[in-house]
Coordinates of C-alpha atoms in Angstrom, one line a residue:
X1 CA 0.0 0.0 0.0
X2 CA 1.2 3.5 -0.8
X3 CA -0.1 6.7 0.5
X4 CA 0.4 10.0 -1.2
X5 CA 1.7 8.3 -4.4
X6 CA 1.7 11.5 -6.4
X7 CA 3.1 10.8 -9.9
X8 CA 4.3 7.4 -8.8
X9 CA 8.0 8.2 -8.1
X10 CA 8.1 5.4 -5.4
X11 CA 5.5 3.2 -7.0
X12 CA 7.7 2.7 -10.1
X13 CA 10.7 1.7 -7.9
X14 CA 8.6 -0.7 -5.8
X15 CA 6.5 -2.3 -8.6
X16 CA 9.1 -4.8 -9.9
X17 CA 9.4 -6.3 -6.3
X18 CA 5.8 -6.2 -5.3
X19 CA 3.0 -8.7 -5.8
X20 CA 0.5 -5.9 -5.7
X21 CA 0.6 -2.2 -5.0
X22 CA -2.5 -0.2 -4.0
X23 CA -1.5 3.4 -4.4
X24 CA -3.6 6.4 -3.3
X25 CA -3.2 10.2 -3.6
X26 CA -5.6 13.1 -2.7
X27 CA -5.2 14.8 -6.1
X28 CA -7.2 13.3 -8.9
X29 CA -4.8 14.8 -11.5
X30 CA -1.8 13.0 -9.9
X31 CA -3.8 9.7 -9.9
X32 CA -4.7 10.2 -13.6
X33 CA -1.0 11.0 -14.4
X34 CA 0.2 7.9 -12.5
X35 CA -2.4 5.6 -14.0
X36 CA -1.3 6.7 -17.5
X37 CA 2.4 6.5 -16.6
X38 CA 2.1 2.9 -15.2
X39 CA -0.8 1.6 -17.3
X40 CA 1.3 -1.4 -18.4
X41 CA 1.8 -2.6 -14.9
X42 CA -0.8 -5.2 -13.9
X43 CA 0.2 -5.2 -10.3
X44 CA -0.6 -1.5 -9.5
X45 CA -3.9 0.2 -8.9
X46 CA -4.2 4.0 -8.3
X47 CA -7.1 5.6 -6.6
X48 CA -8.0 8.9 -5.0
X49 CA -8.0 9.1 -1.2
X50 CA -6.7 11.2 1.7
X51 CA -3.8 9.8 3.8
X52 CA -6.1 9.7 6.8
X53 CA -9.0 7.9 5.2
X54 CA -7.9 5.0 2.9
X55 CA -10.9 2.9 1.7
X56 CA -9.4 -0.5 2.5
X57 CA -10.2 -2.8 5.5
X58 CA -8.2 -3.1 8.7
X59 CA -5.1 -5.4 8.4
X60 CA -5.1 -5.2 4.6
X61 CA -1.4 -4.6 3.9
X62 CA 2.0 -6.2 4.6
X63 CA 3.8 -2.9 4.1
X64 CA 2.5 0.7 4.0
X65 CA 4.8 3.2 2.2
X66 CA 4.5 7.0 2.2
X67 CA 6.9 9.4 0.5
X68 CA 7.5 13.0 1.4
X69 CA 3.9 14.0 2.3
X70 CA 4.2 14.0 6.1
X71 CA 6.5 17.1 5.7
X72 CA 3.7 18.9 3.8
X73 CA 1.2 17.8 6.4
X74 CA 3.4 19.2 9.2
X75 CA 3.8 22.5 7.4
X76 CA 0.1 22.8 6.7
X77 CA -0.9 21.8 10.2
X78 CA 0.3 24.9 12.0
X79 CA 0.3 24.5 15.8
X80 CA -1.8 21.3 15.4
X81 CA 0.6 19.5 13.1
X82 CA 1.2 16.6 15.6
X83 CA -2.5 15.8 15.6
X84 CA -2.5 15.7 11.8
X85 CA 0.6 13.4 11.8
X86 CA -0.9 11.2 14.5
X87 CA -4.1 10.8 12.4
X88 CA -2.1 9.6 9.4
X89 CA 0.2 7.3 11.4
X90 CA -2.9 5.7 13.1
X91 CA -4.4 5.1 9.6
X92 CA -1.2 3.5 8.4
X93 CA -1.1 1.2 11.5
X94 CA -4.9 0.3 11.0
X95 CA -4.1 -0.8 7.4
X96 CA -1.3 -3.1 8.5
X97 CA -1.4 -6.9 9.1
X98 CA 0.2 -7.9 12.4
X99 CA 3.9 -7.9 11.9
X100 CA 3.6 -5.5 9.0
X101 CA 5.9 -2.5 8.5
X102 CA 5.5 1.2 7.8
X103 CA 8.1 2.9 5.7
X104 CA 8.2 6.7 5.6
X105 CA 10.4 8.5 3.0
X106 CA 11.5 12.0 3.8
X107 CA 13.9 14.6 2.5
X108 CA 17.2 15.5 4.2
X109 CA 17.7 18.2 1.6
X110 CA 17.2 18.9 -2.1
X111 CA 20.0 20.7 -4.0
X112 CA 22.5 19.6 -1.4
X113 CA 25.0 16.7 -1.0
X114 CA 25.2 16.7 2.8
X115 CA 22.1 15.3 4.5
X116 CA 20.3 17.3 7.2
X117 CA 16.7 18.3 7.9
X118 CA 16.3 21.4 5.6
X119 CA 14.2 23.4 8.1
X120 CA 12.9 23.6 11.6
X121 CA 9.5 22.0 10.8
X122 CA 11.1 18.9 9.3
X123 CA 13.6 18.7 12.1
X124 CA 10.8 18.7 14.6
X125 CA 8.8 16.2 12.6
X126 CA 11.7 13.8 12.3
X127 CA 12.4 14.0 16.0
X128 CA 8.7 13.5 16.8
X129 CA 8.6 10.3 14.6
X130 CA 11.5 8.9 16.5
X131 CA 10.8 10.0 20.0
X132 CA 7.0 9.9 20.1
X133 CA 5.9 7.5 17.4
X134 CA 8.7 4.9 17.8
X135 CA 10.1 5.0 14.3
X136 CA 13.7 4.2 13.5
X137 CA 15.6 6.4 11.0
X138 CA 17.7 4.7 8.3
X139 CA 21.0 5.9 6.9
X140 CA 20.5 8.5 4.1
X141 CA 20.7 7.7 0.4
X142 CA 20.7 9.8 -2.8
X143 CA 17.4 10.2 -4.7
X144 CA 18.7 12.7 -7.3
X145 CA 16.4 14.1 -9.9
X146 CA 17.6 13.6 -13.5
X147 CA 16.1 16.0 -16.0
X148 CA 16.3 15.9 -19.8
X149 CA 17.8 19.4 -20.0
X150 CA 18.2 22.6 -18.1
X151 CA 14.9 24.1 -19.2
X152 CA 13.0 21.1 -18.0
X153 CA 14.9 21.3 -14.7
X154 CA 14.1 25.0 -14.2
X155 CA 10.5 24.6 -15.2
X156 CA 9.8 21.7 -12.9
X157 CA 11.7 22.9 -9.9
X158 CA 10.1 26.4 -10.2
X159 CA 6.6 24.7 -10.4
X160 CA 7.2 22.3 -7.6
X161 CA 9.3 24.4 -5.2
X162 CA 9.5 28.0 -6.2
X163 CA 10.8 30.4 -8.8
X164 CA 13.7 31.2 -6.5
X165 CA 14.7 27.5 -6.4
X166 CA 14.3 27.3 -10.2
X167 CA 16.6 30.3 -10.6
X168 CA 19.1 28.5 -8.3
X169 CA 18.9 25.4 -10.6
X170 CA 19.5 27.6 -13.6
X171 CA 22.4 29.5 -12.1
X172 CA 24.1 26.2 -11.1
X173 CA 23.1 24.4 -14.3
X174 CA 21.6 21.5 -12.3
X175 CA 20.3 19.0 -14.9
X176 CA 21.0 16.5 -12.1
X177 CA 19.5 17.9 -8.9
X178 CA 21.0 16.2 -5.8
X179 CA 18.6 15.1 -3.1
X180 CA 19.3 13.3 0.2
X181 CA 16.5 11.0 1.5
X182 CA 16.1 8.8 4.6
X183 CA 13.5 6.2 5.6
X184 CA 11.8 6.1 9.0
X185 CA 10.5 2.6 9.6
X186 CA 8.4 0.7 12.2
X187 CA 7.2 -2.9 12.4
X188 CA 4.0 -3.7 14.3
X189 CA 4.0 -6.6 16.8
X190 CA 2.8 -10.0 15.5
X191 CA -0.2 -10.0 17.8

């Protein structure tokens, strides 16, 4: 199971090793894009749903994966961000079979080669996941973006992050944009 699948960045990496992936995203446009992109995969389904309300029964999944959306939830949650994170983590745990695992992918910086939480909100989120939600953080690994050319790099980074970041990409001619990522993981007890 994958929450916040977006355009299928993780889905495509996981599909060759998975018997089945049920991927969800809140944005219908993202789901449509991912369906078209991965239409030849018979082991993937994409549907629209919020991270906190997945339309599947309790104990459905062996593994629940989420990539990068908890950071956005923490930013949007204001002073109540912990409640919003708790709601999503509770939903993930509901979906897991006994002994199942949750894998959370999160950024340790985009446009950098040295991993570190890029801002205070993510620093607080990552500490909360470890100290309060009992997740373990993995070592970091690169998840660089590879663009076809500089114009594509500038257009997509401007759209996704900001014009300021797009200008940084142009100034440094980053057709390959470095990104550092870590996984926070937790396995539920067998009973």
